[in-house]
């Protein structure tokens, strides 16, 4: 069972929920974690706040009970503030959920993966890590994720564990809608800069995640894949 079990954090909505539904369809046993329970999800669910170190106990319980050898560390929050406005509290909270909780989660699951001699870890970065004005805390956390991914890849490679990062562009989720609501000038201007001229869907990120989770992706590690409609390539110069 352990070899086919995947833990997905941030599973209650958006990209994480799409990943959970897709992973279940592909035959994985899915364990989800978020503060609220997703609707229409049949897998195991654990309620925990990844902004609080008490979540480490829940992560250890998941490791002991389900022995997942696959992980998608997807949970994340965005805070909208530039350098003049970002507060210490917001900065710390964003780094805690988006970065430190990924460390906690890998710390909990790595022993299981080492015992199995196999593991797949997927982290969530962002196109915004390349630079996005007004998102000091968020972009700092997501840029750090790419460094963490590369270092984890080196440390875990001897145990047959791959670690890769997905860096979405603008994806139509609650997070994005809260930040840049439908019809807002900022959203329309961003879509205009995307070479594919649209936002992405959560399922398009889930599709890419399934590749990194698969057995066949065993020779790919330490990489960051931008799934962004071409924005990281062509949209930066516009
Ligand atoms: P979303 O719709 O806001 O969903 C975020 C998920 O994270 C929810 O399930 C939420 O569940 C969970 N979460 C947030 N804070 C948490 C906490 N303290 N403890 C446990 N779970 C927590 O966001 P999304 O758009 O799907 O984003 C998913 C990931 O993709 C994030 O890492 C985000 O940075 C990244 N991303 C998104 C976009 C985009 O355009 N949407 C672009 C680039 C990268 P609860 O609230 O129930 O806890």
Tab-separated table of C-alpha atoms and ligand atoms in Angstrom:
chain	number	residue	atom	x	y	z
A	1	UNK	CA	0.000	0.000	0.000
A	2	UNK	CA	2.711	2.478	0.997
A	3	UNK	CA	4.242	2.643	-2.439
A	4	UNK	CA	0.975	3.792	-3.977
A	5	UNK	CA	-0.112	6.300	-1.332
A	6	UNK	CA	0.227	10.033	-1.909
A	7	UNK	CA	-0.111	12.816	0.648
A	8	UNK	CA	-1.419	16.062	-0.844
A	9	UNK	CA	-1.479	19.206	1.284
A	10	UNK	CA	-3.876	22.076	0.605
A	11	UNK	CA	-6.451	19.631	-0.634
A	12	UNK	CA	-9.664	21.479	0.227
A	13	UNK	CA	-9.973	23.495	-3.001
A	14	UNK	CA	-8.207	24.822	-6.096
A	15	UNK	CA	-5.108	23.081	-7.404
A	16	UNK	CA	-4.790	20.662	-4.469
A	17	UNK	CA	-8.340	19.397	-4.839
A	18	UNK	CA	-7.859	18.893	-8.593
A	19	UNK	CA	-4.675	16.941	-7.822
A	20	UNK	CA	-6.471	14.784	-5.257
A	21	UNK	CA	-9.333	13.923	-7.599
A	22	UNK	CA	-6.956	13.176	-10.440
A	23	UNK	CA	-4.597	11.074	-8.293
A	24	UNK	CA	-7.549	9.032	-7.060
A	25	UNK	CA	-8.681	8.484	-10.661
A	26	UNK	CA	-5.180	7.289	-11.527
A	27	UNK	CA	-5.355	4.661	-8.772
A	28	UNK	CA	-3.393	6.257	-5.935
A	29	UNK	CA	-4.610	6.064	-2.377
A	30	UNK	CA	-4.931	9.742	-1.485
A	31	UNK	CA	-4.377	11.256	1.941
A	32	UNK	CA	-5.307	14.942	2.051
A	33	UNK	CA	-4.448	17.641	4.561
A	34	UNK	CA	-5.930	21.123	4.923
A	35	UNK	CA	-7.724	23.099	7.610
A	36	UNK	CA	-11.129	22.451	6.039
A	37	UNK	CA	-12.405	19.227	4.501
A	38	UNK	CA	-12.939	19.185	0.731
A	39	UNK	CA	-16.412	18.439	-0.654
A	40	UNK	CA	-16.696	15.429	-2.916
A	41	UNK	CA	-13.399	13.844	-1.849
A	42	UNK	CA	-13.480	10.222	-0.689
A	43	UNK	CA	-9.882	9.864	0.505
A	44	UNK	CA	-8.505	10.125	4.026
A	45	UNK	CA	-8.510	13.695	5.303
A	46	UNK	CA	-6.578	15.258	8.159
A	47	UNK	CA	-7.408	18.747	9.418
A	48	UNK	CA	-4.309	20.690	10.410
A	49	UNK	CA	-2.946	24.225	10.235
A	50	UNK	CA	0.435	24.195	8.488
A	51	UNK	CA	1.104	27.625	9.917
A	52	UNK	CA	1.413	26.052	13.365
A	53	UNK	CA	4.190	23.689	14.445
A	54	UNK	CA	1.528	21.483	16.068
A	55	UNK	CA	0.936	20.243	12.499
A	56	UNK	CA	4.159	18.235	12.841
A	57	UNK	CA	2.331	15.752	15.084
A	58	UNK	CA	-0.358	15.270	12.452
A	59	UNK	CA	2.271	14.798	9.737
A	60	UNK	CA	4.029	12.166	11.856
A	61	UNK	CA	0.700	10.402	12.430
A	62	UNK	CA	0.046	10.363	8.664
A	63	UNK	CA	3.524	8.922	8.042
A	64	UNK	CA	3.040	6.182	10.637
A	65	UNK	CA	-0.528	5.300	9.629
A	66	UNK	CA	-0.441	5.532	5.819
A	67	UNK	CA	3.281	5.341	4.986
A	68	UNK	CA	3.031	7.570	1.877
A	69	UNK	CA	5.985	7.391	-0.494
A	70	UNK	CA	4.643	10.219	-2.606
A	71	UNK	CA	4.030	13.816	-1.567
A	72	UNK	CA	2.640	16.936	-3.203
A	73	UNK	CA	3.389	19.879	-0.891
A	74	UNK	CA	0.792	22.196	-2.381
A	75	UNK	CA	-0.706	24.230	0.489
A	76	UNK	CA	0.017	27.918	0.175
A	77	UNK	CA	-1.181	31.415	0.923
A	78	UNK	CA	-0.611	34.740	-0.772
A	79	UNK	CA	-0.186	38.067	0.954
A	80	UNK	CA	-0.476	41.198	-1.110
A	81	UNK	CA	2.003	43.810	0.081
A	82	UNK	CA	5.028	45.594	-1.347
A	83	UNK	CA	8.237	46.511	0.415
A	84	UNK	CA	6.788	49.608	2.131
A	85	UNK	CA	3.751	47.776	3.516
A	86	UNK	CA	4.684	44.189	4.293
A	87	UNK	CA	4.317	43.493	7.999
A	88	UNK	CA	6.510	41.189	10.062
A	89	UNK	CA	3.469	39.066	10.906
A	90	UNK	CA	2.428	38.621	7.274
A	91	UNK	CA	5.984	37.882	6.193
A	92	UNK	CA	6.434	35.231	8.888
A	93	UNK	CA	3.015	33.668	8.298
A	94	UNK	CA	3.617	33.394	4.563
A	95	UNK	CA	7.069	31.876	4.963
A	96	UNK	CA	5.733	29.489	7.613
A	97	UNK	CA	2.947	28.038	5.437
A	98	UNK	CA	4.629	28.229	2.023
A	99	UNK	CA	8.162	27.187	2.980
A	100	UNK	CA	8.708	25.897	6.512
A	101	UNK	CA	5.723	23.547	6.409
A	102	UNK	CA	7.255	21.907	3.332
A	103	UNK	CA	10.366	21.182	5.414
A	104	UNK	CA	8.201	19.723	8.203
A	105	UNK	CA	6.285	17.564	5.729
A	106	UNK	CA	9.399	16.161	4.085
A	107	UNK	CA	10.949	15.566	7.521
A	108	UNK	CA	7.917	13.483	8.467
A	109	UNK	CA	7.759	11.429	5.247
A	110	UNK	CA	11.438	11.032	4.283
A	111	UNK	CA	12.055	8.179	6.755
A	112	UNK	CA	9.253	6.159	5.135
A	113	UNK	CA	10.573	6.860	1.638
A	114	UNK	CA	14.127	5.935	2.701
A	115	UNK	CA	12.885	2.642	4.142
A	116	UNK	CA	11.127	1.887	0.851
A	117	UNK	CA	14.113	3.036	-1.224
A	118	UNK	CA	11.649	5.035	-3.305
A	119	UNK	CA	9.950	8.404	-3.175
A	120	UNK	CA	8.421	11.186	-5.214
A	121	UNK	CA	8.205	14.729	-3.817
A	122	UNK	CA	6.533	17.585	-5.693
A	123	UNK	CA	6.749	21.137	-4.384
A	124	UNK	CA	4.764	24.165	-5.537
A	125	UNK	CA	6.696	27.205	-6.630
A	126	UNK	CA	5.266	29.956	-8.795
A	127	UNK	CA	5.998	31.957	-11.905
A	128	UNK	CA	5.832	34.908	-9.509
A	129	UNK	CA	9.147	33.721	-8.036
A	130	UNK	CA	10.741	35.314	-11.095
A	131	UNK	CA	9.482	38.667	-9.808
A	132	UNK	CA	6.069	40.192	-9.146
A	133	UNK	CA	5.653	43.662	-7.706
A	134	UNK	CA	3.537	43.967	-4.568
A	135	UNK	CA	4.122	40.370	-3.375
A	136	UNK	CA	7.262	40.627	-1.226
A	137	UNK	CA	6.470	37.748	1.137
A	138	UNK	CA	4.887	35.462	-1.451
A	139	UNK	CA	7.633	35.779	-4.069
A	140	UNK	CA	10.329	35.345	-1.404
A	141	UNK	CA	8.701	32.131	-0.224
A	142	UNK	CA	8.282	30.728	-3.727
A	143	UNK	CA	11.818	31.606	-4.839
A	144	UNK	CA	13.068	29.809	-1.733
A	145	UNK	CA	11.058	26.738	-2.727
A	146	UNK	CA	13.178	26.292	-5.857
A	147	UNK	CA	16.369	26.303	-3.758
A	148	UNK	CA	14.833	23.940	-1.229
A	149	UNK	CA	13.760	21.617	-4.053
A	150	UNK	CA	17.253	21.461	-5.521
A	151	UNK	CA	18.887	20.803	-2.144
A	152	UNK	CA	16.327	18.151	-1.175
A	153	UNK	CA	16.928	16.512	-4.548
A	154	UNK	CA	20.643	16.216	-3.769
A	155	UNK	CA	20.141	14.986	-0.210
A	156	UNK	CA	17.470	12.401	-1.078
A	157	UNK	CA	18.787	11.093	-4.408
A	158	UNK	CA	20.884	8.345	-2.752
A	159	UNK	CA	17.620	6.859	-1.406
A	160	UNK	CA	15.866	6.768	-4.789
A	161	UNK	CA	13.720	9.794	-3.963
A	162	UNK	CA	13.122	12.467	-6.618
A	163	UNK	CA	12.154	16.044	-5.750
A	164	UNK	CA	10.772	18.437	-8.352
A	165	UNK	CA	8.971	21.766	-8.353
A	166	UNK	CA	5.909	22.850	-10.307
A	167	UNK	CA	5.765	26.588	-10.914
A	168	UNK	CA	2.279	27.558	-12.075
A	169	UNK	CA	1.448	30.765	-13.859
A	170	UNK	CA	-1.989	32.351	-13.337
A	171	UNK	CA	-4.428	29.552	-12.478
A	172	UNK	CA	-8.129	30.124	-12.013
A	173	UNK	CA	-8.577	29.365	-8.293
A	174	UNK	CA	-9.932	31.085	-5.200
A	175	UNK	CA	-6.412	32.255	-4.346
A	176	UNK	CA	-6.042	34.001	-7.674
A	177	UNK	CA	-9.597	35.397	-7.643
A	178	UNK	CA	-9.085	36.902	-4.183
A	179	UNK	CA	-5.844	38.473	-5.300
A	180	UNK	CA	-6.999	39.584	-8.772
A	181	UNK	CA	-10.807	39.242	-9.170
A	182	UNK	CA	-12.450	38.435	-12.519
A	183	UNK	CA	-12.740	41.564	-14.627
A	184	UNK	CA	-10.139	43.490	-12.636
A	185	UNK	CA	-7.683	45.520	-14.723
A	186	UNK	CA	-4.730	43.690	-13.154
A	187	UNK	CA	-6.152	40.291	-14.139
A	188	UNK	CA	-6.976	41.368	-17.689
A	189	UNK	CA	-3.520	42.914	-18.150
A	190	UNK	CA	-1.860	39.727	-16.943
A	191	UNK	CA	-3.915	37.500	-19.262
A	192	UNK	CA	-2.971	39.779	-22.161
A	193	UNK	CA	0.709	39.076	-21.427
A	194	UNK	CA	0.295	35.279	-21.329
A	195	UNK	CA	1.446	33.902	-24.693
A	196	UNK	CA	-1.449	31.376	-24.662
A	197	UNK	CA	-3.817	34.294	-23.827
A	198	UNK	CA	-5.751	32.627	-21.033
A	199	UNK	CA	-5.493	31.528	-17.436
A	200	UNK	CA	-4.654	27.919	-16.669
A	201	UNK	CA	-6.945	25.431	-14.959
A	202	UNK	CA	-6.220	23.516	-11.746
A	203	UNK	CA	-6.440	20.277	-13.727
A	204	UNK	CA	-3.592	21.405	-16.002
A	205	UNK	CA	-1.355	21.679	-12.923
A	206	UNK	CA	-2.634	18.317	-11.668
A	207	UNK	CA	-1.726	16.790	-15.026
A	208	UNK	CA	1.890	17.949	-14.690
A	209	UNK	CA	2.023	16.742	-11.080
A	210	UNK	CA	0.991	13.238	-12.132
A	211	UNK	CA	4.077	13.075	-14.343
A	212	UNK	CA	6.440	13.918	-11.487
A	213	UNK	CA	4.655	11.388	-9.233
A	214	UNK	CA	4.964	8.551	-11.718
A	215	UNK	CA	7.467	5.688	-11.570
A	216	UNK	CA	8.634	6.618	-15.065
A	217	UNK	CA	9.822	10.068	-13.953
A	218	UNK	CA	12.608	8.460	-11.925
A	219	UNK	CA	15.485	10.160	-13.752
A	220	UNK	CA	14.125	13.699	-13.268
A	221	UNK	CA	15.091	15.436	-10.055
A	222	UNK	CA	15.830	18.932	-8.772
A	223	UNK	CA	13.931	20.514	-11.647
A	224	UNK	CA	11.425	23.360	-11.765
A	225	UNK	CA	8.734	23.067	-14.434
A	226	UNK	CA	6.895	26.270	-15.300
A	227	UNK	CA	3.278	25.511	-16.231
A	228	UNK	CA	2.355	29.044	-17.104
A	229	UNK	CA	1.003	29.393	-20.637
A	230	UNK	CA	4.442	30.602	-21.695
A	231	UNK	CA	4.435	33.595	-19.322
A	232	UNK	CA	7.847	32.735	-17.866
A	233	UNK	CA	9.289	32.687	-21.383
A	234	UNK	CA	7.561	35.359	-23.422
A	235	UNK	CA	5.541	37.429	-20.995
A	236	UNK	CA	8.416	38.905	-19.041
A	237	UNK	CA	9.574	41.210	-21.780
A	238	UNK	CA	6.156	42.699	-22.619
B	1	LIG	P1	-6.199	28.122	-2.920
B	1	LIG	O1	-7.324	27.929	-3.872
B	1	LIG	O2	-6.200	29.314	-2.042
B	1	LIG	O3	-6.018	26.802	-2.037
B	1	LIG	C1	-4.996	26.773	-1.067
B	1	LIG	C2	-5.060	25.450	-0.331
B	1	LIG	O4	-4.049	25.506	0.709
B	1	LIG	C3	-6.394	25.220	0.323
B	1	LIG	O5	-6.753	23.858	0.262
B	1	LIG	C4	-6.134	25.627	1.779
B	1	LIG	O6	-6.965	24.862	2.624
B	1	LIG	C5	-4.662	25.223	1.949
B	1	LIG	N1	-4.053	25.996	3.029
B	1	LIG	C6	-3.852	27.335	3.073
B	1	LIG	N2	-3.341	27.685	4.268
B	1	LIG	C7	-3.194	26.525	4.981
B	1	LIG	C8	-2.743	26.233	6.294
B	1	LIG	N3	-2.315	27.193	7.125
B	1	LIG	N4	-2.735	24.944	6.702
B	1	LIG	C9	-3.177	23.951	5.887
B	1	LIG	N5	-3.628	24.165	4.625
B	1	LIG	C10	-3.644	25.447	4.194
B	1	LIG	O7	-4.803	28.166	-3.715
B	1	LIG	P2	-4.368	27.517	-5.124
B	1	LIG	O8	-4.478	28.590	-6.143
B	1	LIG	O9	-5.037	26.205	-5.333
B	1	LIG	O10	-2.802	27.325	-4.843
B	1	LIG	C11	-2.223	26.066	-4.538
B	1	LIG	C12	-0.712	26.206	-4.617
B	1	LIG	O11	-0.334	26.640	-5.926
B	1	LIG	C13	-0.146	27.242	-3.643
B	1	LIG	O12	1.085	26.793	-3.125
B	1	LIG	C14	0.056	28.454	-4.532
B	1	LIG	O13	1.038	29.329	-4.043
B	1	LIG	C15	0.470	27.794	-5.826
B	1	LIG	N6	0.263	28.672	-6.989
B	1	LIG	C16	-0.981	29.081	-7.348
B	1	LIG	C17	-1.130	29.927	-8.451
B	1	LIG	C18	-2.474	30.426	-8.921
B	1	LIG	O14	-2.508	31.235	-9.844
B	1	LIG	N7	-3.584	29.976	-8.369
B	1	LIG	C19	0.002	30.343	-9.167
B	1	LIG	C20	1.261	29.911	-8.755
B	1	LIG	C21	1.381	29.068	-7.663
B	1	LIG	P3	-7.670	25.425	3.961
B	1	LIG	O15	-7.940	26.890	3.767
B	1	LIG	O16	-8.886	24.578	4.093
B	1	LIG	O17	-6.663	25.169	5.042
